[in-house]
């Protein structure tokens, strides 16, 4: 297939604008168009009288691909009177990559004037790239600065709420919620979505469902994150009937299995629904979900956990007996289970998605990969050393309860990093406050 080409032969502002329109999608798709973009930028620079609007369009073009981003920065430095739009374009472009975040921050700090787009870009970039506390710090700084009131809108607020969610900072999230109410920007779909996600991930299911329902009543179509968040909130809080009601109402109201249409290849959607069905013993429905997954070729990633001991990484799967010290590992777990039952522990077999006898269900859940890794850590590390385990999927509720018991019984600090967050177990308590 012949690649689209672009040649620069422009002499007027109108031709330059037309050239930018045609070149922008080409450059975004292929860095080989970078020379043409540079030539167009040179032609624009020679035009008299100079136009800030045209210069900003050229900045937008050059910042659309990493290959020409240095050219965009050079152009910004050469402009006699760059405006806020000029800076915003470069801040947003630099902030697209984690590696460019420091440069984006430095350029942001040099801006003589900032608007709501400037603040929203810098707040959302830090939240997106794993620096939620820095994002919250920028939001608070915005509120203190003179232009802050004008920049404080639903977009910057939703970015700050996302940062509070990522930081697992419940207090900051609550304060932000109060702030958006005082500002009168709480009746907005973007803010509702951010609030629903924040409350769902912090274990406040009623609040999460309240804003999820507001979003539905607005007539907008929630995305996959909102659907799965609402269902997960129901499942985790034991609101099984409500979770099934949400799922079936979604199917009825959207006239299709909208939950699957939104992101049909994502196994998290199917697994969440299967968890809800299994928790009330509807194993025929669980099997139907599995059949749908099989028919679409969708597979759930096998659970695995690992721990580093003696500069070697030890990996465990569910029911794994391949480890050289497997007998010791299983013996320790059996000993732990005896002590746990003496303290009132009863296995929560609702986390097992198979319709089998109760005794077998308890055996299945008793040897999940994270338990095996924790047990190995206990027997293979010094008694005063913390045990650090990593898991590729979310830790199940019964394993979470079990590891809390184990941390209390053996008086060891146990740290488990699952796909959602760090869990720091100590003296029978977890840092996540039993929600993750």
Short mmCIF file of C-alpha atoms in Angstrom, two decimals:
data_model
loop_
_atom_site.label_atom_id
_atom_site.label_comp_id
_atom_site.label_asym_id
_atom_site.label_seq_id
_atom_site.Cartn_x
_atom_site.Cartn_y
_atom_site.Cartn_z
CA UNK A 1 0.00 0.00 0.00
CA UNK A 2 1.41 3.38 -1.03
CA UNK A 3 2.12 5.65 1.92
CA UNK A 4 0.51 9.11 1.81
CA UNK A 5 3.02 11.82 0.99
CA UNK A 6 3.10 15.52 1.71
CA UNK A 7 5.06 18.28 0.03
CA UNK A 8 5.43 21.84 1.24
CA UNK A 9 4.81 24.56 -1.33
CA UNK A 10 2.92 27.23 0.57
CA UNK A 11 3.20 30.98 0.48
CA UNK A 12 0.09 32.32 2.21
CA UNK A 13 -1.42 31.95 5.67
CA UNK A 14 -4.44 30.20 4.16
CA UNK A 15 -2.20 27.65 2.46
CA UNK A 16 -0.29 27.10 5.70
CA UNK A 17 -3.49 26.40 7.64
CA UNK A 18 -4.60 23.97 4.94
CA UNK A 19 -1.19 22.29 5.04
CA UNK A 20 -1.40 21.84 8.80
CA UNK A 21 -4.85 20.25 8.48
CA UNK A 22 -3.55 17.73 5.93
CA UNK A 23 -0.21 17.01 7.60
CA UNK A 24 -1.40 16.57 11.19
CA UNK A 25 -2.95 13.07 10.81
CA UNK A 26 -0.01 11.93 8.67
CA UNK A 27 2.58 13.00 11.23
CA UNK A 28 0.65 11.44 14.10
CA UNK A 29 0.72 8.10 12.29
CA UNK A 30 4.25 8.15 10.88
CA UNK A 31 7.43 9.96 11.97
CA UNK A 32 8.69 9.96 8.38
CA UNK A 33 6.58 13.09 7.84
CA UNK A 34 8.70 15.02 10.37
CA UNK A 35 10.82 16.76 7.65
CA UNK A 36 7.65 18.07 6.00
CA UNK A 37 6.41 19.37 9.36
CA UNK A 38 9.72 21.16 9.94
CA UNK A 39 9.59 22.69 6.47
CA UNK A 40 6.06 23.91 7.07
CA UNK A 41 7.13 25.40 10.40
CA UNK A 42 9.97 27.25 8.66
CA UNK A 43 7.56 28.60 6.05
CA UNK A 44 5.22 29.80 8.80
CA UNK A 45 8.09 31.52 10.62
CA UNK A 46 8.99 33.51 7.50
CA UNK A 47 5.45 34.82 7.02
CA UNK A 48 4.90 38.50 7.78
CA UNK A 49 3.30 39.88 9.81
CA UNK A 50 3.72 37.08 12.39
CA UNK A 51 0.53 35.47 13.69
CA UNK A 52 0.25 34.01 17.19
CA UNK A 53 -2.75 31.94 16.08
CA UNK A 54 -0.78 30.40 13.20
CA UNK A 55 2.24 29.81 15.45
CA UNK A 56 0.03 27.96 17.93
CA UNK A 57 -1.29 25.74 15.15
CA UNK A 58 2.27 24.93 14.11
CA UNK A 59 3.11 24.17 17.76
CA UNK A 60 0.16 21.78 17.84
CA UNK A 61 1.44 20.08 14.69
CA UNK A 62 5.03 19.71 15.90
CA UNK A 63 3.98 18.48 19.35
CA UNK A 64 1.80 15.71 17.88
CA UNK A 65 4.74 13.28 17.51
CA UNK A 66 7.77 12.67 19.78
CA UNK A 67 10.09 13.05 16.77
CA UNK A 68 9.16 16.71 16.33
CA UNK A 69 8.56 17.61 19.98
CA UNK A 70 12.06 19.16 20.33
CA UNK A 71 11.22 21.36 17.33
CA UNK A 72 8.05 22.48 19.09
CA UNK A 73 10.03 23.43 22.20
CA UNK A 74 12.51 25.38 20.08
CA UNK A 75 9.66 27.19 18.34
CA UNK A 76 8.07 28.13 21.66
CA UNK A 77 11.37 29.64 22.83
CA UNK A 78 11.62 31.71 19.65
CA UNK A 79 8.12 33.18 19.76
CA UNK A 80 8.14 36.91 20.64
CA UNK A 81 4.81 36.79 22.49
CA UNK A 82 3.57 33.27 23.23
CA UNK A 83 0.15 33.14 24.87
CA UNK A 84 -1.38 30.69 27.33
CA UNK A 85 -2.47 28.43 24.47
CA UNK A 86 1.14 28.19 23.27
CA UNK A 87 2.30 26.93 26.66
CA UNK A 88 -0.71 24.66 27.15
CA UNK A 89 0.03 22.81 23.92
CA UNK A 90 3.56 21.96 25.03
CA UNK A 91 2.66 21.15 28.64
CA UNK A 92 0.02 18.67 27.46
CA UNK A 93 2.39 17.15 24.89
CA UNK A 94 5.25 16.69 27.34
CA UNK A 95 2.90 15.25 29.97
CA UNK A 96 1.73 12.47 27.65
CA UNK A 97 4.76 10.41 28.67
CA UNK A 98 5.98 9.68 32.21
CA UNK A 99 9.49 10.60 31.04
CA UNK A 100 8.31 14.04 29.99
CA UNK A 101 6.48 14.82 33.21
CA UNK A 102 9.38 16.68 34.84
CA UNK A 103 9.81 18.83 31.72
CA UNK A 104 6.07 19.51 31.64
CA UNK A 105 6.19 20.60 35.27
CA UNK A 106 9.17 22.90 34.63
CA UNK A 107 7.44 24.51 31.65
CA UNK A 108 4.22 24.84 33.64
CA UNK A 109 6.09 26.68 36.39
CA UNK A 110 7.49 29.15 33.83
CA UNK A 111 4.07 30.07 32.46
CA UNK A 112 3.28 33.76 33.03
CA UNK A 113 -0.46 32.99 33.04
CA UNK A 114 -2.45 29.77 33.40
CA UNK A 115 -6.05 28.84 32.62
CA UNK A 116 -8.27 25.87 33.47
CA UNK A 117 -6.71 23.78 30.69
CA UNK A 118 -3.21 24.37 32.12
CA UNK A 119 -4.22 23.19 35.58
CA UNK A 120 -6.32 20.29 34.34
CA UNK A 121 -3.45 19.06 32.15
CA UNK A 122 -0.87 19.11 34.94
CA UNK A 123 -3.19 17.62 37.58
CA UNK A 124 -4.46 14.80 35.35
CA UNK A 125 -0.94 14.01 34.07
CA UNK A 126 0.40 13.40 37.57
CA UNK A 127 -2.63 11.29 38.47
CA UNK A 128 -2.31 9.31 35.24
CA UNK A 129 1.41 8.63 35.66
CA UNK A 130 1.27 7.27 39.20
CA UNK A 131 1.91 10.47 41.18
CA UNK A 132 -1.52 11.11 42.74
CA UNK A 133 -0.22 13.01 45.76
CA UNK A 134 1.63 15.42 43.47
CA UNK A 135 -1.60 15.82 41.49
CA UNK A 136 -3.47 16.76 44.67
CA UNK A 137 -0.70 19.20 45.60
CA UNK A 138 -1.06 20.94 42.23
CA UNK A 139 -4.84 21.15 42.69
CA UNK A 140 -4.45 22.75 46.12
CA UNK A 141 -1.87 25.13 44.68
CA UNK A 142 -4.36 26.09 41.96
CA UNK A 143 -6.95 27.02 44.57
CA UNK A 144 -4.44 29.31 46.30
CA UNK A 145 -3.36 31.22 43.18
CA UNK A 146 -5.18 34.28 41.75
CA UNK A 147 -6.36 32.55 38.57
CA UNK A 148 -7.41 29.47 40.54
CA UNK A 149 -11.10 30.31 40.89
CA UNK A 150 -11.54 30.54 37.13
CA UNK A 151 -9.63 27.31 36.56
CA UNK A 152 -11.62 25.38 39.16
CA UNK A 153 -14.22 23.54 37.09
CA UNK A 154 -15.64 20.06 36.61
CA UNK A 155 -12.62 18.88 34.60
CA UNK A 156 -9.93 19.90 37.09
CA UNK A 157 -12.13 18.65 39.96
CA UNK A 158 -12.62 15.24 38.33
CA UNK A 159 -8.85 14.97 37.78
CA UNK A 160 -8.27 15.76 41.46
CA UNK A 161 -10.90 13.20 42.50
CA UNK A 162 -9.15 10.59 40.35
CA UNK A 163 -5.89 11.46 42.11
CA UNK A 164 -7.50 11.06 45.55
CA UNK A 165 -8.82 7.68 44.41
CA UNK A 166 -5.41 6.54 43.18
CA UNK A 167 -3.77 7.71 46.42
CA UNK A 168 -6.42 5.85 48.47
CA UNK A 169 -6.80 9.11 50.37
CA UNK A 170 -10.36 8.96 51.71
CA UNK A 171 -10.09 12.21 53.64
CA UNK A 172 -8.88 14.15 50.60
CA UNK A 173 -11.65 12.61 48.53
CA UNK A 174 -14.28 13.68 51.05
CA UNK A 175 -12.84 17.19 51.21
CA UNK A 176 -12.88 17.43 47.41
CA UNK A 177 -16.49 16.25 47.34
CA UNK A 178 -17.45 19.00 49.79
CA UNK A 179 -15.50 21.49 47.70
CA UNK A 180 -17.28 20.65 44.43
CA UNK A 181 -20.63 20.97 46.21
CA UNK A 182 -19.67 24.42 47.53
CA UNK A 183 -18.50 25.41 44.05
CA UNK A 184 -21.76 24.21 42.52
CA UNK A 185 -20.04 21.87 40.06
CA UNK A 186 -21.25 18.61 41.59
CA UNK A 187 -24.23 18.24 39.22
CA UNK A 188 -22.04 17.18 36.32
CA UNK A 189 -21.68 13.77 34.65
CA UNK A 190 -17.87 13.96 34.64
CA UNK A 191 -17.84 14.63 38.38
CA UNK A 192 -20.46 11.91 39.04
CA UNK A 193 -18.26 9.39 37.25
CA UNK A 194 -15.21 10.41 39.30
CA UNK A 195 -17.19 10.29 42.57
CA UNK A 196 -18.66 6.86 41.77
CA UNK A 197 -15.18 5.50 41.06
CA UNK A 198 -13.69 7.09 44.18
CA UNK A 199 -16.33 5.78 46.56
CA UNK A 200 -16.37 2.31 44.96
CA UNK A 201 -12.61 1.92 45.35
CA UNK A 202 -12.69 3.15 48.95
CA UNK A 203 -15.32 0.67 50.05
CA UNK A 204 -18.25 3.07 50.34
CA UNK A 205 -20.69 1.13 48.21
CA UNK A 206 -23.84 3.13 48.95
CA UNK A 207 -22.23 6.41 47.89
CA UNK A 208 -20.73 4.78 44.79
CA UNK A 209 -24.10 3.39 43.72
CA UNK A 210 -25.77 6.74 44.39
CA UNK A 211 -23.55 8.50 41.84
CA UNK A 212 -23.70 5.57 39.44
CA UNK A 213 -27.49 5.88 39.47
CA UNK A 214 -27.27 9.66 38.97
CA UNK A 215 -25.15 9.01 35.91
CA UNK A 216 -27.72 6.54 34.55
CA UNK A 217 -30.60 8.96 35.20
CA UNK A 218 -28.78 11.65 33.23
CA UNK A 219 -29.31 9.53 30.12
CA UNK A 220 -25.59 9.06 29.50
CA UNK A 221 -24.02 5.68 28.80
CA UNK A 222 -21.52 4.68 31.50
CA UNK A 223 -18.20 3.24 30.40
CA UNK A 224 -16.76 -0.15 31.35
CA UNK A 225 -14.94 1.27 34.36
CA UNK A 226 -18.20 2.55 35.85
CA UNK A 227 -20.07 -0.70 35.16
CA UNK A 228 -17.39 -2.92 36.65
CA UNK A 229 -16.87 -0.52 39.56
CA UNK A 230 -20.57 -0.58 40.45
CA UNK A 231 -20.77 -4.36 40.18
CA UNK A 232 -17.57 -4.81 42.19
CA UNK A 233 -18.88 -2.48 44.91
CA UNK A 234 -22.03 -4.59 45.16
CA UNK A 235 -20.12 -7.86 45.21
CA UNK A 236 -17.64 -6.71 47.84
CA UNK A 237 -20.30 -5.22 50.12
CA UNK A 238 -22.49 -8.31 49.86
CA UNK A 239 -25.18 -6.45 47.91
CA UNK A 240 -25.66 -9.40 45.59
CA UNK A 241 -29.30 -8.68 44.72
CA UNK A 242 -28.42 -5.09 43.92
CA UNK A 243 -25.51 -6.22 41.76
CA UNK A 244 -27.69 -8.59 39.76
CA UNK A 245 -30.35 -5.89 39.50
CA UNK A 246 -27.80 -3.48 38.04
CA UNK A 247 -26.55 -6.04 35.56
CA UNK A 248 -30.00 -7.07 34.37
CA UNK A 249 -31.23 -3.47 34.24
CA UNK A 250 -28.23 -2.63 32.09
CA UNK A 251 -29.22 -5.39 29.68
CA UNK A 252 -32.85 -4.27 29.62
CA UNK A 253 -32.27 -0.53 29.36
CA UNK A 254 -29.56 -0.69 26.74
CA UNK A 255 -31.34 -3.46 24.79
CA UNK A 256 -28.15 -5.55 24.72
CA UNK A 257 -25.49 -6.94 27.00
CA UNK A 258 -23.99 -3.48 27.16
CA UNK A 259 -21.53 -4.51 29.82
CA UNK A 260 -19.83 -6.80 27.32
CA UNK A 261 -20.27 -4.51 24.34
CA UNK A 262 -18.24 -1.73 25.92
CA UNK A 263 -15.01 -3.73 26.09
CA UNK A 264 -15.84 -7.26 24.91
CA UNK A 265 -12.30 -8.66 25.18
CA UNK A 266 -11.70 -7.61 28.79
CA UNK A 267 -11.97 -10.65 31.11
CA UNK A 268 -12.52 -8.47 34.22
CA UNK A 269 -16.10 -7.80 33.13
CA UNK A 270 -16.95 -11.49 32.88
CA UNK A 271 -15.11 -12.48 36.04
CA UNK A 272 -16.92 -9.80 38.07
CA UNK A 273 -20.29 -11.07 36.87
CA UNK A 274 -19.28 -14.69 37.54
CA UNK A 275 -18.26 -13.71 41.09
CA UNK A 276 -21.70 -12.20 41.72
CA UNK A 277 -23.50 -15.30 40.44
CA UNK A 278 -21.23 -17.67 42.37
CA UNK A 279 -21.67 -15.79 45.64
CA UNK A 280 -25.37 -16.73 45.65
CA UNK A 281 -24.84 -20.26 44.35
CA UNK A 282 -26.09 -19.63 40.80
CA UNK A 283 -23.50 -21.96 39.28
CA UNK A 284 -25.50 -22.55 36.10
CA UNK A 285 -25.17 -18.82 35.43
CA UNK A 286 -21.45 -19.00 36.25
CA UNK A 287 -21.12 -21.76 33.67
CA UNK A 288 -23.01 -19.66 31.12
CA UNK A 289 -20.55 -16.80 31.64
CA UNK A 290 -17.67 -19.23 31.14
CA UNK A 291 -19.21 -20.52 27.93
CA UNK A 292 -19.53 -16.95 26.63
CA UNK A 293 -15.85 -16.40 27.43
CA UNK A 294 -14.87 -19.63 25.67
CA UNK A 295 -16.94 -18.79 22.60
CA UNK A 296 -15.18 -15.41 22.36
CA UNK A 297 -11.75 -16.88 23.03
CA UNK A 298 -11.39 -14.87 26.24
CA UNK A 299 -9.34 -16.43 29.02
CA UNK A 300 -8.72 -15.30 32.56
CA UNK A 301 -5.05 -14.88 33.36
CA UNK A 302 -3.90 -17.76 35.65
CA UNK A 303 -3.29 -16.55 39.19
CA UNK A 304 0.30 -16.63 40.35
CA UNK A 305 2.22 -15.23 43.31
CA UNK A 306 5.92 -14.86 43.87
CA UNK A 307 8.37 -14.03 46.63
CA UNK A 308 12.10 -13.31 46.53
CA UNK A 309 14.18 -15.27 49.04
CA UNK A 310 17.95 -15.52 48.91
CA UNK A 311 18.20 -13.59 45.62
CA UNK A 312 15.94 -16.12 43.95
CA UNK A 313 12.31 -15.59 42.92
CA UNK A 314 9.95 -18.40 43.93
CA UNK A 315 6.70 -18.57 41.92
CA UNK A 316 3.54 -20.36 43.08
CA UNK A 317 0.31 -21.29 41.29
CA UNK A 318 -2.99 -22.41 42.82
CA UNK A 319 -2.55 -25.79 44.54
CA UNK A 320 1.11 -25.83 43.48
CA UNK A 321 3.12 -28.78 44.85
CA UNK A 322 6.15 -28.45 42.61
CA UNK A 323 8.25 -26.43 45.06
CA UNK A 324 11.08 -28.38 46.77
CA UNK A 325 9.66 -27.40 50.17
CA UNK A 326 6.03 -28.06 49.27
CA UNK A 327 5.51 -30.51 52.16
CA UNK A 328 6.67 -27.92 54.70
CA UNK A 329 4.51 -25.23 53.08
CA UNK A 330 1.34 -27.32 53.17
CA UNK A 331 2.07 -28.55 56.70
CA UNK A 332 2.45 -24.97 57.93
CA UNK A 333 -0.83 -23.90 56.29
CA UNK A 334 -2.70 -26.84 57.83
CA UNK A 335 -1.28 -25.86 61.23
CA UNK A 336 -2.40 -22.26 60.67
CA UNK A 337 -5.92 -23.37 59.69
CA UNK A 338 -6.30 -25.36 62.91
CA UNK A 339 -5.38 -22.31 64.98
CA UNK A 340 -7.60 -20.05 62.88
CA UNK A 341 -10.63 -22.30 63.35
CA UNK A 342 -10.00 -22.28 67.08
CA UNK A 343 -10.32 -18.48 66.89
CA UNK A 344 -13.60 -18.71 64.98
CA UNK A 345 -12.44 -18.62 61.35
CA UNK A 346 -14.78 -20.15 58.78
CA UNK A 347 -13.68 -20.29 55.15
CA UNK A 348 -15.75 -18.06 52.87
CA UNK A 349 -16.34 -20.49 50.00
CA UNK A 350 -18.33 -17.93 48.03
CA UNK A 351 -15.00 -17.02 46.45
CA UNK A 352 -14.80 -20.46 44.80
CA UNK A 353 -16.50 -20.41 41.41
CA UNK A 354 -17.18 -24.15 41.15
CA UNK A 355 -20.33 -26.06 42.09
CA UNK A 356 -18.63 -28.77 44.17
CA UNK A 357 -19.02 -30.24 47.63
CA UNK A 358 -18.42 -27.81 50.49
CA UNK A 359 -15.40 -29.69 51.85
CA UNK A 360 -13.77 -29.65 48.42
CA UNK A 361 -14.53 -25.94 48.03
CA UNK A 362 -12.70 -25.20 51.27
CA UNK A 363 -9.71 -27.22 50.05
CA UNK A 364 -9.71 -25.34 46.74
CA UNK A 365 -9.60 -21.92 48.35
CA UNK A 366 -7.15 -23.04 51.05
CA UNK A 367 -4.23 -23.28 48.67
CA UNK A 368 -4.42 -20.15 46.57
CA UNK A 369 -1.06 -18.97 45.29
CA UNK A 370 -0.65 -16.06 47.72
CA UNK A 371 -1.13 -18.35 50.73
CA UNK A 372 1.56 -20.71 49.45
CA UNK A 373 3.96 -17.80 48.91
CA UNK A 374 3.26 -16.38 52.38
CA UNK A 375 3.77 -19.79 54.00
CA UNK A 376 7.07 -20.22 52.19
CA UNK A 377 8.12 -16.76 53.34
CA UNK A 378 7.43 -17.74 56.95
CA UNK A 379 9.61 -20.86 56.82
CA UNK A 380 12.36 -19.43 54.60
CA UNK A 381 13.05 -15.97 56.08
CA UNK A 382 14.25 -14.72 59.50
CA UNK A 383 11.50 -14.21 62.06
CA UNK A 384 12.01 -10.45 62.26
CA UNK A 385 11.99 -9.85 58.50
CA UNK A 386 8.86 -8.65 56.69
CA UNK A 387 7.40 -11.07 54.15
CA UNK A 388 6.87 -9.47 50.74
CA UNK A 389 4.65 -11.28 48.24
CA UNK A 390 3.48 -10.16 44.80
CA UNK A 391 0.38 -11.40 42.97
CA UNK A 392 -0.64 -10.79 39.36
CA UNK A 393 -4.38 -10.65 40.15
CA UNK A 394 -6.56 -9.17 42.88
CA UNK A 395 -6.34 -11.03 46.20
CA UNK A 396 -9.61 -12.82 47.03
CA UNK A 397 -11.60 -11.97 50.14
CA UNK A 398 -10.95 -15.23 51.96
CA UNK A 399 -7.20 -15.08 51.32
CA UNK A 400 -7.24 -11.53 52.64
CA UNK A 401 -8.96 -12.68 55.85
CA UNK A 402 -6.60 -15.65 56.14
CA UNK A 403 -3.43 -13.58 55.83
CA UNK A 404 -4.76 -11.18 58.49
CA UNK A 405 -5.13 -14.18 60.83
CA UNK A 406 -1.68 -15.51 59.91
CA UNK A 407 0.00 -12.13 60.56
CA UNK A 408 -1.52 -12.16 64.04
CA UNK A 409 -0.67 -15.82 64.78
CA UNK A 410 2.99 -15.68 63.70
CA UNK A 411 3.48 -11.99 64.65
CA UNK A 412 5.06 -11.14 61.31
CA UNK A 413 4.60 -8.20 58.97
CA UNK A 414 3.26 -9.46 55.65
CA UNK A 415 3.10 -7.23 52.58
CA UNK A 416 1.10 -8.40 49.57
CA UNK A 417 1.10 -6.39 46.36
CA UNK A 418 -1.84 -7.49 44.21
CA UNK A 419 -3.10 -5.99 40.94
CA UNK A 420 -4.94 -3.23 42.84
CA UNK A 421 -2.72 -2.05 45.68
CA UNK A 422 -0.32 -2.86 48.51
CA UNK A 423 -1.75 -4.70 51.53
CA UNK A 424 0.29 -4.29 54.71
CA UNK A 425 -0.79 -6.92 57.25
CA UNK A 426 0.29 -6.51 60.87
CA UNK A 427 -1.21 -7.87 64.10
CA UNK A 428 -4.31 -9.09 62.26
CA UNK A 429 -5.06 -5.74 60.59
CA UNK A 430 -4.60 -4.69 56.96
CA UNK A 431 -3.70 -1.20 55.79
CA UNK A 432 -6.53 -1.25 53.22
CA UNK A 433 -9.18 -1.32 55.96
CA UNK A 434 -10.66 -4.43 54.30
CA UNK A 435 -11.44 -2.83 50.99
CA UNK A 436 -9.36 -3.04 47.86
#
